[in-house]
Coordinates of C-alpha atoms and ligand atoms in Angstrom, one line a residue:
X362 CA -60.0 -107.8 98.5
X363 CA -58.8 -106.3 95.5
X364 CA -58.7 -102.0 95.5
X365 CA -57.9 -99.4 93.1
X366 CA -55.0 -98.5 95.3
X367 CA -53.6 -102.0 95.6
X368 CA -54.2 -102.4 92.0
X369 CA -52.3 -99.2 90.7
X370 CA -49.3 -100.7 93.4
X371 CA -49.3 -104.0 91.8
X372 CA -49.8 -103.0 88.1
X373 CA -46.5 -100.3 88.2
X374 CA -44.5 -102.4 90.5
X375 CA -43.8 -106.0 88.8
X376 CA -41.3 -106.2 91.5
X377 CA -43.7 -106.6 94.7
X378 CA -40.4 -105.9 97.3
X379 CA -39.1 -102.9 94.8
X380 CA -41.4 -100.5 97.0
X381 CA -39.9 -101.5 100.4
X382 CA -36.7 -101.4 98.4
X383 CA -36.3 -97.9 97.0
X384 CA -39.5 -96.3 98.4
X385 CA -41.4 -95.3 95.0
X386 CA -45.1 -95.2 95.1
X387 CA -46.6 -96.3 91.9
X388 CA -49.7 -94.8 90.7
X389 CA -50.1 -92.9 94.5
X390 CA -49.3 -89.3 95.1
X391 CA -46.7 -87.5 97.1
X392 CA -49.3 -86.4 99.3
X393 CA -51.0 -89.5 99.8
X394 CA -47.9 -91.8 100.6
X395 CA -46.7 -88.9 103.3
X396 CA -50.4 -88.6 104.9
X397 CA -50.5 -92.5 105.5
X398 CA -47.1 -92.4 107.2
X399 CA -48.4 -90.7 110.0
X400 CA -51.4 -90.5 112.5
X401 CA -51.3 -94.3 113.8
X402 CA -51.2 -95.1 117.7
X403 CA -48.6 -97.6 118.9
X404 CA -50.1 -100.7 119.4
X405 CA -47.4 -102.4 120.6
X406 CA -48.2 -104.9 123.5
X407 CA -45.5 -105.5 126.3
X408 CA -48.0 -107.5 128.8
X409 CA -48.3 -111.2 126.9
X410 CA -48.2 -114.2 128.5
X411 CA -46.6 -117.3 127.4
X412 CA -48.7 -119.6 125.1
X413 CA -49.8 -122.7 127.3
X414 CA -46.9 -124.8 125.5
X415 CA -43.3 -123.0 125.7
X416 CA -42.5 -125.5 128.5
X417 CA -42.9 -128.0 126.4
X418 CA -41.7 -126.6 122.7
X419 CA -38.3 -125.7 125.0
X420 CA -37.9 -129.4 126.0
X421 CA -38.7 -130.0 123.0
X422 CA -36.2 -128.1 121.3
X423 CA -34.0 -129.2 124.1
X424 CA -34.0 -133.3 122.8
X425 CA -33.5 -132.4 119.0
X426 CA -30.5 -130.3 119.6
X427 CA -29.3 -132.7 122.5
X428 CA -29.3 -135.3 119.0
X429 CA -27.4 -133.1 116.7
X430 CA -24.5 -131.5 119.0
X431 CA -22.5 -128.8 117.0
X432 CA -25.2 -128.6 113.8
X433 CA -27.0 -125.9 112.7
X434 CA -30.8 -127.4 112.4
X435 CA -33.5 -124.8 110.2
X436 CA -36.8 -125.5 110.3
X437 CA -39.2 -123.9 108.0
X438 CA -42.9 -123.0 108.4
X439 CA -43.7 -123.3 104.9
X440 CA -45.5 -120.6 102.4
X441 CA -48.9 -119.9 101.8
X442 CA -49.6 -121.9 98.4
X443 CA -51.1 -119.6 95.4
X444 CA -54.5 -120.4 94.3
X445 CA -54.6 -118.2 91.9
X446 CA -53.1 -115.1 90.9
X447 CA -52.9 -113.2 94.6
X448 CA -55.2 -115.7 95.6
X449 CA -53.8 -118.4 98.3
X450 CA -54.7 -121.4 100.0
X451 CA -55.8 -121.5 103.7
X452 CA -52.2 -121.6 104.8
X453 CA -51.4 -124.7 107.4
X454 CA -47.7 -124.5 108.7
X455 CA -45.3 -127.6 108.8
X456 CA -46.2 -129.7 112.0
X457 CA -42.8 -130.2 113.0
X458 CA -42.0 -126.2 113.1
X459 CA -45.4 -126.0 115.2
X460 CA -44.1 -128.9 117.5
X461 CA -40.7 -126.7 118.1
X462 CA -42.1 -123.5 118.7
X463 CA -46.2 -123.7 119.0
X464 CA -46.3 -121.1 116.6
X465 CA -48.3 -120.9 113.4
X466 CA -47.0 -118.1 111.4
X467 CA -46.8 -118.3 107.5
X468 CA -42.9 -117.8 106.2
X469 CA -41.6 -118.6 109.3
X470 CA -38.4 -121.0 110.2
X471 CA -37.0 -122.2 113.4
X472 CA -33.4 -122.0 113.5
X473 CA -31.2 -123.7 116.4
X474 CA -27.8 -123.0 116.0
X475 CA -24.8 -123.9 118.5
X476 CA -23.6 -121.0 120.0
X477 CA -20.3 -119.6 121.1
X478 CA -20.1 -122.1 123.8
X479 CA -21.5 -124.9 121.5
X480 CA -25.1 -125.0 123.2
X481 CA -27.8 -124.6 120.8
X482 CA -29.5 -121.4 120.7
X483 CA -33.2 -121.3 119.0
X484 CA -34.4 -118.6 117.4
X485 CA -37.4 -117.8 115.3
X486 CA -37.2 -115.9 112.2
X487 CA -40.3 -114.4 111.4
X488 CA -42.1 -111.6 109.5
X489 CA -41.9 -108.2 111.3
X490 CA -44.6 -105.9 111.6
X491 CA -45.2 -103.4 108.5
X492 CA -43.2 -101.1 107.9
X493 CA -44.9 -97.7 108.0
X494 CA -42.3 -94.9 106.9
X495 CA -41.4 -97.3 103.7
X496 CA -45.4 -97.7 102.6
X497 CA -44.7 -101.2 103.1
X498 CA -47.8 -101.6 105.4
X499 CA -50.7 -100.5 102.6
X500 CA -48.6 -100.8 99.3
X501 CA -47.0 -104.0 99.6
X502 CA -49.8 -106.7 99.2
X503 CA -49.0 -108.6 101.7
X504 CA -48.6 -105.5 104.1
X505 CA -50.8 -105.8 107.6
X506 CA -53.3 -103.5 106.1
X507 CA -54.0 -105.9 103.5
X508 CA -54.0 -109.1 105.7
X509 CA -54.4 -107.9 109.2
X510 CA -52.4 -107.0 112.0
X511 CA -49.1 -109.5 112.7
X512 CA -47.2 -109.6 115.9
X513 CA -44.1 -107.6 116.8
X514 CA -40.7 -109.3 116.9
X515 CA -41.0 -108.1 120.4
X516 CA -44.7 -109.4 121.4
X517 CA -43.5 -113.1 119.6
X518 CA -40.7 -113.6 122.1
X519 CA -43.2 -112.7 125.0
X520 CA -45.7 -115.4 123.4
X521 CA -43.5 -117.8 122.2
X522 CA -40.6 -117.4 124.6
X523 CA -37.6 -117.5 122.7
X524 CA -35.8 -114.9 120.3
X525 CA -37.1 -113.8 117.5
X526 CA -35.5 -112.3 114.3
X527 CA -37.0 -110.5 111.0
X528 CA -36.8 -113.7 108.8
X529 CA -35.6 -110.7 106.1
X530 CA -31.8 -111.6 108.0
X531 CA -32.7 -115.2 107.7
X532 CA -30.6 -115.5 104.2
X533 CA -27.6 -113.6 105.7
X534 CA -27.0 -115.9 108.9
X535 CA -27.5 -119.1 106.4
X536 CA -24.1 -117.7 103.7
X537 CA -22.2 -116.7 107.2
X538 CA -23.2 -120.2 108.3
X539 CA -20.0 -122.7 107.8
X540 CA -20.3 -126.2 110.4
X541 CA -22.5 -128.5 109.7
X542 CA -26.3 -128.4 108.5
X543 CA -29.2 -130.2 108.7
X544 CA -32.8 -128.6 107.2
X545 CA -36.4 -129.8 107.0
X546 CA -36.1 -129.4 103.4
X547 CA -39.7 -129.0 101.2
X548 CA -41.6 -126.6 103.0
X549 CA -39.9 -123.2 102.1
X550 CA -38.7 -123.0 98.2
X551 CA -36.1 -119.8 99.5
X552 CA -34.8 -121.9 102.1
X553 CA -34.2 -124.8 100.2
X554 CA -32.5 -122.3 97.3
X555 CA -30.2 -120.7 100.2
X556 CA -28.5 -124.3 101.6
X557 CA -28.4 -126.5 98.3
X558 CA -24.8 -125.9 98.5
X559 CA -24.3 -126.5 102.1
X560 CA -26.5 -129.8 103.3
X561 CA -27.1 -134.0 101.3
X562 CA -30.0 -135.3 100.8
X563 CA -29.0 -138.1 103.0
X564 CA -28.1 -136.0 106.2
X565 CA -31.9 -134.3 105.6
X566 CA -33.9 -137.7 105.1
X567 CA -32.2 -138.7 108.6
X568 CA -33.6 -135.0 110.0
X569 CA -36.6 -135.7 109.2
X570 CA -37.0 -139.3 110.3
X571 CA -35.5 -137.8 114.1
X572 CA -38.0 -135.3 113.9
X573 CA -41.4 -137.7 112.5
X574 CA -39.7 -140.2 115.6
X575 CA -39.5 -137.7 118.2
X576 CA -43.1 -137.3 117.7
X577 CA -43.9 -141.0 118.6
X578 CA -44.7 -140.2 122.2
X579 CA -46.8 -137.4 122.8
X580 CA -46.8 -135.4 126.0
X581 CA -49.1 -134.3 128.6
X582 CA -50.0 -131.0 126.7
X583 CA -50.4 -132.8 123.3
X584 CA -52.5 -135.5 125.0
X585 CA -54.8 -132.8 126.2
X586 CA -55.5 -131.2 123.0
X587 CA -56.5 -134.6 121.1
X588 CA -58.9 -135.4 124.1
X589 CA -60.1 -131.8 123.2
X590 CA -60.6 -132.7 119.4
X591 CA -61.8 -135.9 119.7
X592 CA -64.5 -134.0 122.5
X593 CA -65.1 -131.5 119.4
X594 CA -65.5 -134.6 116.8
X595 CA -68.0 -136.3 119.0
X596 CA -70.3 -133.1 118.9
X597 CA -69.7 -132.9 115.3
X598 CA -71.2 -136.7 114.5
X599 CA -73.8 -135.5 116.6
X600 CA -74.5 -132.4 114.4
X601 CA -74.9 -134.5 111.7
X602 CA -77.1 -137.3 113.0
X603 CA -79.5 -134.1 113.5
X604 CA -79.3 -132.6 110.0
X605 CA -79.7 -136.5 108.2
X606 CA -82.8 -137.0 106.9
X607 CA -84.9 -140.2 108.1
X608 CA -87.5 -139.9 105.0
X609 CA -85.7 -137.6 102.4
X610 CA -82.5 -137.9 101.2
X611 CA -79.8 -135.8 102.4
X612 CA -76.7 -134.1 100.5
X613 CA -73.5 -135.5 101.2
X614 CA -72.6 -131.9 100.6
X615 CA -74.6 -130.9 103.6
X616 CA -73.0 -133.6 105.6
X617 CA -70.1 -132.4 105.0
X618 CA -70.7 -128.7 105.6
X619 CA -72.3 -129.8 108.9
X620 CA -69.5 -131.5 110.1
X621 CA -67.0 -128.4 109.2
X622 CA -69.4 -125.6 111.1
X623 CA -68.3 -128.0 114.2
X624 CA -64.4 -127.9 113.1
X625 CA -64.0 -124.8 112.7
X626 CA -65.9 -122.8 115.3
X627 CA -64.6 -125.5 117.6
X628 CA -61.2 -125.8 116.2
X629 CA -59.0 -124.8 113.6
X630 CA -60.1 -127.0 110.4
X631 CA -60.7 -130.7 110.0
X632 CA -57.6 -132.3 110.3
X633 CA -58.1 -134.0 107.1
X634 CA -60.9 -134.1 104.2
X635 CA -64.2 -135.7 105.0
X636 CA -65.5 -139.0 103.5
X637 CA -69.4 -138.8 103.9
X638 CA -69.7 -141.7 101.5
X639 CA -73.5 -142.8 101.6
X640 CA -74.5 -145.9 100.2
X641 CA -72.1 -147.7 97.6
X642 CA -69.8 -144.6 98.1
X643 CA -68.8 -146.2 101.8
X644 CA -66.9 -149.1 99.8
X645 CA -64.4 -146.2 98.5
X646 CA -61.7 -145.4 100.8
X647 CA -61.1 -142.2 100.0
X648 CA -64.6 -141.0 99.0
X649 CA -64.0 -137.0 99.3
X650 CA -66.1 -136.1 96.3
X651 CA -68.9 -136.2 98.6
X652 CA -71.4 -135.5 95.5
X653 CA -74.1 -138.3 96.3
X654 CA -76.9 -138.7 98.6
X655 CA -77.9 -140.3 101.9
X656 CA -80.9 -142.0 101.5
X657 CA -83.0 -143.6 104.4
X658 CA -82.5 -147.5 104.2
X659 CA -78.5 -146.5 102.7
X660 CA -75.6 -146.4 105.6
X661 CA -72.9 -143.6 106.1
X662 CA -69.7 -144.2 106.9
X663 CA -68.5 -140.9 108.2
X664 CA -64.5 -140.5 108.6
X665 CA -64.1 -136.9 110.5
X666 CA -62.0 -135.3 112.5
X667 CA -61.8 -132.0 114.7
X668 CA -58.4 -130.3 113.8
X669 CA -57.8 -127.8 117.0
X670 CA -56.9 -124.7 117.5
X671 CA -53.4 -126.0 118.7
X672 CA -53.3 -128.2 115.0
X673 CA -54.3 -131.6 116.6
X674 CA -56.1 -133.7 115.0
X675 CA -58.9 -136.5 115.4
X676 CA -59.7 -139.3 113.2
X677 CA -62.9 -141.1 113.6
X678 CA -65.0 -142.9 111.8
X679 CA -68.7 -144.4 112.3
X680 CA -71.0 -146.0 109.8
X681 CA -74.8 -145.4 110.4
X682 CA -78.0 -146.1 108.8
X683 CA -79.1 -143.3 107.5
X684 CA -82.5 -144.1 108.9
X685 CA -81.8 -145.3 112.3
X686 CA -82.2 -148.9 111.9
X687 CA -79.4 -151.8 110.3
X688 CA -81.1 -153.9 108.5
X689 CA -80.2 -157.7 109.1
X690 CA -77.3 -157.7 106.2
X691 CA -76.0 -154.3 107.3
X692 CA -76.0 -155.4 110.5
X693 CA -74.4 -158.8 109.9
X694 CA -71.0 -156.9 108.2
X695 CA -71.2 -154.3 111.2
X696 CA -71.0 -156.8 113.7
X697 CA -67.7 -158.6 112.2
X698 CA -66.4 -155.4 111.9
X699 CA -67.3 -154.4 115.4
X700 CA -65.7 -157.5 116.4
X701 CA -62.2 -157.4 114.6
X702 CA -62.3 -153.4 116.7
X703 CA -63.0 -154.8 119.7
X704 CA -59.7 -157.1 119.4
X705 CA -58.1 -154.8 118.0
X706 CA -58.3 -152.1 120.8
X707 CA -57.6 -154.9 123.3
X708 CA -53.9 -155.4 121.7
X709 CA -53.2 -152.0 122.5
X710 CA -50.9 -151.9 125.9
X711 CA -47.3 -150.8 126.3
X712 CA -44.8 -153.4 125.3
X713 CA -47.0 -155.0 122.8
X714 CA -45.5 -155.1 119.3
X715 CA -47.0 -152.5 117.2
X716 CA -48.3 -154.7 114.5
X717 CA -50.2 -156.7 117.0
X718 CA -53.4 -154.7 116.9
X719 CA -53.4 -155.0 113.3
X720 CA -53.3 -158.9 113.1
X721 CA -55.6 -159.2 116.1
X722 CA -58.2 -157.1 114.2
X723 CA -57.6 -158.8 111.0
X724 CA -57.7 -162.5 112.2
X725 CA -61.7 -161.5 113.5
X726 CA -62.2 -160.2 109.7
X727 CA -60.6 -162.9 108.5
X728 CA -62.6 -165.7 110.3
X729 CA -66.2 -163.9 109.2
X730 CA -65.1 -164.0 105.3
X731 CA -64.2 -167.6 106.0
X732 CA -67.3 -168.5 107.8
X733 CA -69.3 -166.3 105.2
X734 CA -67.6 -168.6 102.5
X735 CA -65.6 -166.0 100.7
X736 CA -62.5 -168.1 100.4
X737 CA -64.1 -171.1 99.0
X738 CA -62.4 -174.7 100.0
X739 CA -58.9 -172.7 101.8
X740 CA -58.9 -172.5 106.0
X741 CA -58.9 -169.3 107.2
X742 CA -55.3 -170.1 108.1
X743 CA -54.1 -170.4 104.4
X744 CA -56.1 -167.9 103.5
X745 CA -55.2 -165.3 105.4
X746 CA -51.3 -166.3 104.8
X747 CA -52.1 -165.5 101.7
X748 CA -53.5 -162.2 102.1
X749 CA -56.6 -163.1 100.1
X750 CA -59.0 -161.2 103.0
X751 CA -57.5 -158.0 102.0
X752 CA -59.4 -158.1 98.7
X753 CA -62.3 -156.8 101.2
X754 CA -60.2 -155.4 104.0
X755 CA -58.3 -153.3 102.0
X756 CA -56.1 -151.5 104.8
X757 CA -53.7 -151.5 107.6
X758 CA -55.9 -151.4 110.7
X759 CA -54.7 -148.0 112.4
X760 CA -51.2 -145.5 112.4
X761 CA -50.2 -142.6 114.8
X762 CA -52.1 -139.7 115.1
X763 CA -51.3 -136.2 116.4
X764 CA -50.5 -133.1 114.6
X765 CA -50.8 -134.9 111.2
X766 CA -53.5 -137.3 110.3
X767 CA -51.2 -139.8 109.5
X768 CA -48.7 -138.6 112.2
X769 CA -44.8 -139.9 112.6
X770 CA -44.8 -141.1 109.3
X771 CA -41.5 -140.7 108.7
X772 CA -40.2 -141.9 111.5
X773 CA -37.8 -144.7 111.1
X774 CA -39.9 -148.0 110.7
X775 CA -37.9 -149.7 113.6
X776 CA -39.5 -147.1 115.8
X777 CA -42.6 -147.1 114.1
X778 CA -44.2 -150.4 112.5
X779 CA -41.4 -152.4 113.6
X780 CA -41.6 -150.9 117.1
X781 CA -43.0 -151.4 119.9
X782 CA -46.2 -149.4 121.7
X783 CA -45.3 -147.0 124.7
X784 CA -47.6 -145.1 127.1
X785 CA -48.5 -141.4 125.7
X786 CA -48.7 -142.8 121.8
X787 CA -52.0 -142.1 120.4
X788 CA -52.8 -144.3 117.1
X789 CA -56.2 -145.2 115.5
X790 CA -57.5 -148.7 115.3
X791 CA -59.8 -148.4 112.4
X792 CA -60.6 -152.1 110.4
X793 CA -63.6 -152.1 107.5
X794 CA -64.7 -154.3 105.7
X795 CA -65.6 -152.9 101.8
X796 CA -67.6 -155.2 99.2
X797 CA -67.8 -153.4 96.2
X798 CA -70.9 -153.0 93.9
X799 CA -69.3 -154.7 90.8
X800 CA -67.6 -157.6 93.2
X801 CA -68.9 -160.5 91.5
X802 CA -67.1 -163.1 94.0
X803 CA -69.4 -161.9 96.8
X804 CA -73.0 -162.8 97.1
X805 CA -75.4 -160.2 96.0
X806 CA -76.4 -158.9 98.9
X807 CA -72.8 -157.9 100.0
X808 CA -72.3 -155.9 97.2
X809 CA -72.2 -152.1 97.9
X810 CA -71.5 -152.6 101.5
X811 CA -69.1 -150.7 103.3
X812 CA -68.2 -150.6 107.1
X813 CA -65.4 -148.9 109.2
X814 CA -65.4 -148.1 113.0
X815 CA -62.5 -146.2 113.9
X816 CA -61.0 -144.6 117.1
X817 CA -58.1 -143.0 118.8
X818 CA -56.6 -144.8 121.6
X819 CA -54.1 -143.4 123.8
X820 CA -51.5 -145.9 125.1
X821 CA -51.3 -145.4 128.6
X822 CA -49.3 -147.3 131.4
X823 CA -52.3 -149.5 132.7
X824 CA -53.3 -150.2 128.7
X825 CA -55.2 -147.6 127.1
X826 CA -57.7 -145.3 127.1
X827 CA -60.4 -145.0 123.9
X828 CA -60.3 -140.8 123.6
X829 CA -63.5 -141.0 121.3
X830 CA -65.2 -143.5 123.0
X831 CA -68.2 -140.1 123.3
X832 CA -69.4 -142.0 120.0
X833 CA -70.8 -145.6 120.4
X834 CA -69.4 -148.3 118.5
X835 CA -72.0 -151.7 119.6
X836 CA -75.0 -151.5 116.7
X837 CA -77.6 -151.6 119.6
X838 CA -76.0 -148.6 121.2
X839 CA -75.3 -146.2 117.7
X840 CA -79.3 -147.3 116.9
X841 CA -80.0 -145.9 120.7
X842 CA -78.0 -143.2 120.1
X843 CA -79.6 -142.0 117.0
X844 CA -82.6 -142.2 118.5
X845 CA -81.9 -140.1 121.2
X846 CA -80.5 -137.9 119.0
X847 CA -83.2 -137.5 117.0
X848 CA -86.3 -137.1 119.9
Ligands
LIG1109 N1 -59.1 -140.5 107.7 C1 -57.9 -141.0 107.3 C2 -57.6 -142.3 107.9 O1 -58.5 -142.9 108.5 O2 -56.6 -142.8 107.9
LIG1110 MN1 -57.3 -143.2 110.3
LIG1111 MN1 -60.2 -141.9 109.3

């Protein structure tokens, strides 16, 4: 990346904007900074055709406004994140900006603002092309010849069908503002800098919670793309079945490696990191280290998910033996497990209380441990008043999913938990059961067990529908499955 050109630009100029600024050219001749001026061909575009989404982004836009009448609402992209010097992070924009506009530029911010006749008007501020004349394009280090080739002001409003602005302005309109303002604070340090005098905390936290909420029910276009990622997952667990070894042990490394080649030529990323936790690893919740080894006779449990190219995300989760075959103990845990998602999955309907997929699921899990003589002399009943299954259940059984993993979860909890399931929400129902190695209250043969099945289910009017149901979930049929997978 780096280039003797870009260097001398960066070493003279500790300013990086003082070149678009006042036009000197450190370290780069006269003759040089007039040739690349001239002798490039206008690319401009004036054919595009909307993305797939504007209908929706503008009713979209359309209810958030509708809930803040006279307010001037600003929501930011976000920034790339530095790595490391000019370095960055793989730059993901804030969901809620992509949800407004189906855009995914870096730096960008959505701004609806009432206008003269007090209706909103959106308009998204965003980074220009280059500048040529000012050297902007090859000098600045963040210019298009540097990081590619952006869109014009003018080809955004085709794409994204609203106006658009050079978010260099952006600063200006926000002093001029003076009614009321509400912004998505956190994702965009100068924005946040440029209203601290002009919005509370409190009228933000209640911004946010509209815009997590508004989220709850997805529509036909965002229902679409999940069925797409969790299509995209399915072939990634497949991928990986292939690459696991049935006599040698295989990398959790090259597990997860497998699994991204699938996410990313598919979609856009995973939507969240991998757990390929092998063996003891599967009774960690969060095993992302993915350091170890699967080794035949060991399970997986796999938690993936497809991110798309729209930013939708799956969430699944299966736990295999690495070998093809449970053996009776592994197969005993699966079972209860597959059991407690089974009930689980049948609680989800419109009009049933969200929590009740979690208790249905966690009664099951309760009842094995009880039967399995985990809470000694107590019923089941007492016990599981008592919360003592959730030394081995460890989890909630499922949340929202959509453009964030863990999607909607600021949404205001009498919408959310406390709510009530409608058709078009998408949420995971995902119970394990997790006996540590070092659990001395278990019986040997427990210890270092780990099992979660997980899968997206879409509300829908008659009930639901299971969206990653591609993947089996009985122990007969993931044993069959492997197989096939493997002749
Ligand atoms: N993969 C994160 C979760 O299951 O919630
Ligand atoms: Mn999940
Ligand atoms: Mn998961």
């Amino acid at each position: 990346m780096s280039d003797s050109l870009q260097e001398a630009a960066v070493t003279e100029e500790t300013d990086e904007n003082r070149t678009r600024k006042n036009g000197l050219y450190g370290g780069v001749s006269t003759e040089l900074a007039e040739n690349m001026k001239q002798g490039w061909a206008d690319t401009e575009r004036r054919d595009l055709k909307p993305i797939a989404q504007t209908v929706h982004t503008a009713r979209r836009r359309a209810a958030l406004a509708a809930r803040f009448p006279g307010e001037l609402l600003v929501i930011p992209a976000g920034n790339p994140k530095v790595r490391a010097n000019d370095t960055a992070y793989p730059f993901r924009p804030s969901s809620d900006y992509v949800y407004l506009t189906g855009d995914q530029s870096q730096d960008a911010v959505l701004v609806l603002g009432p206008g003269q006749d007090g209706a909103h008007e959106a308009a998204a501020y965003l980074l220009p092309r280059s500048d040529r004349e000012s050297g902007e394009f090859w000098l600045d280090y963040h210019g298009e010849l540097w990081d590619g080739r952006r869109n014009s002001l003018g080809e955004n409003e085709q794409l994204l069908g609203l106006p658009c602005r050079d978010v260099r302005t952006l600063t200006e309109r926000l002093a001029a503002a003076t009614g009321p303002i509400r912004l998505l604070r956190g994702y965009d340090a100068h924005v946040d800098a440029a209203l601290s005098d002009k919005v509370t905390a409190e009228r933000d936290i209640e911004f946010r919670a509209a815009l997590s909420g508004m989220r709850l029910v997805k529509d036909e276009f965002e229902i679409a793309d999940l069925r797409r990622a969790c299509q995209a997952t399915v072939r990634g667990f497949e991928d990986v079945v292939r690459v696991l070894g049935t006599d040698t042990p295989t990398p959790e490394r090259a597990i997860e490696g497998t699994f991204f080649m699938r996410a990313r030529t598919e979609g856009n990323d995973v939507g969240y990191a991998s757990v390929c936790a092998a063996g003891p690893h599967s009774t960690t919740l969060h095993w992302v280290r993915n350091d170890g080894e699967a080794r035949p006779g060991d399970l997986l449990l796999l938690d993936a998910g497809v991110e798309s190219r729209n930013l939708y995300t799956a969430d699944v989760t299966r736990t295999l033996p690495v070998d093809g075959r449970f053996t009776s103990i592994q197969r005993k845990v699966y079972d209860a497990v597959y059991e407690a998602q089974s009930a689980g999955i049948a609680a989800v309907k419109p009009g049933a209380a969200y929590r009740d997929f979690h208790h249905a699921a966690q009664r099951v899990l309760a009842g094995h441990l009880a039967a399995w003589g985990l809470f000694g002399d107590r019923s089941v009943d007492e016990a599981y008043e008592l919360g003592l299954h959730r030394r081995w259940t460890l989890t909630g059984t499922g949340h929202m999913l959509g453009l964030d993993v863990h999607d909607c979860a600021k949404a205001r909890t009498e919408l959310y938990v406390d709510g009530t399931l409608e058709a078009g929400m998408v949420l995971t129902v995902e119970p394990g059961l997790y006996f540590q190695s070092d659990d001395l209250t278990v019986p040997e043969e427990f210890r270092g067990i780990g099992i979660r099945i997980e899968d997206d289910i879409l509300v829908t009017e008659a009930g639901h529908e299971n969206l990653s149901a591609g993947l089996p979930r009985a122990a007969d049929e993931v044993e069959a499955w492997m197989a096939r997978l493997r002749s």
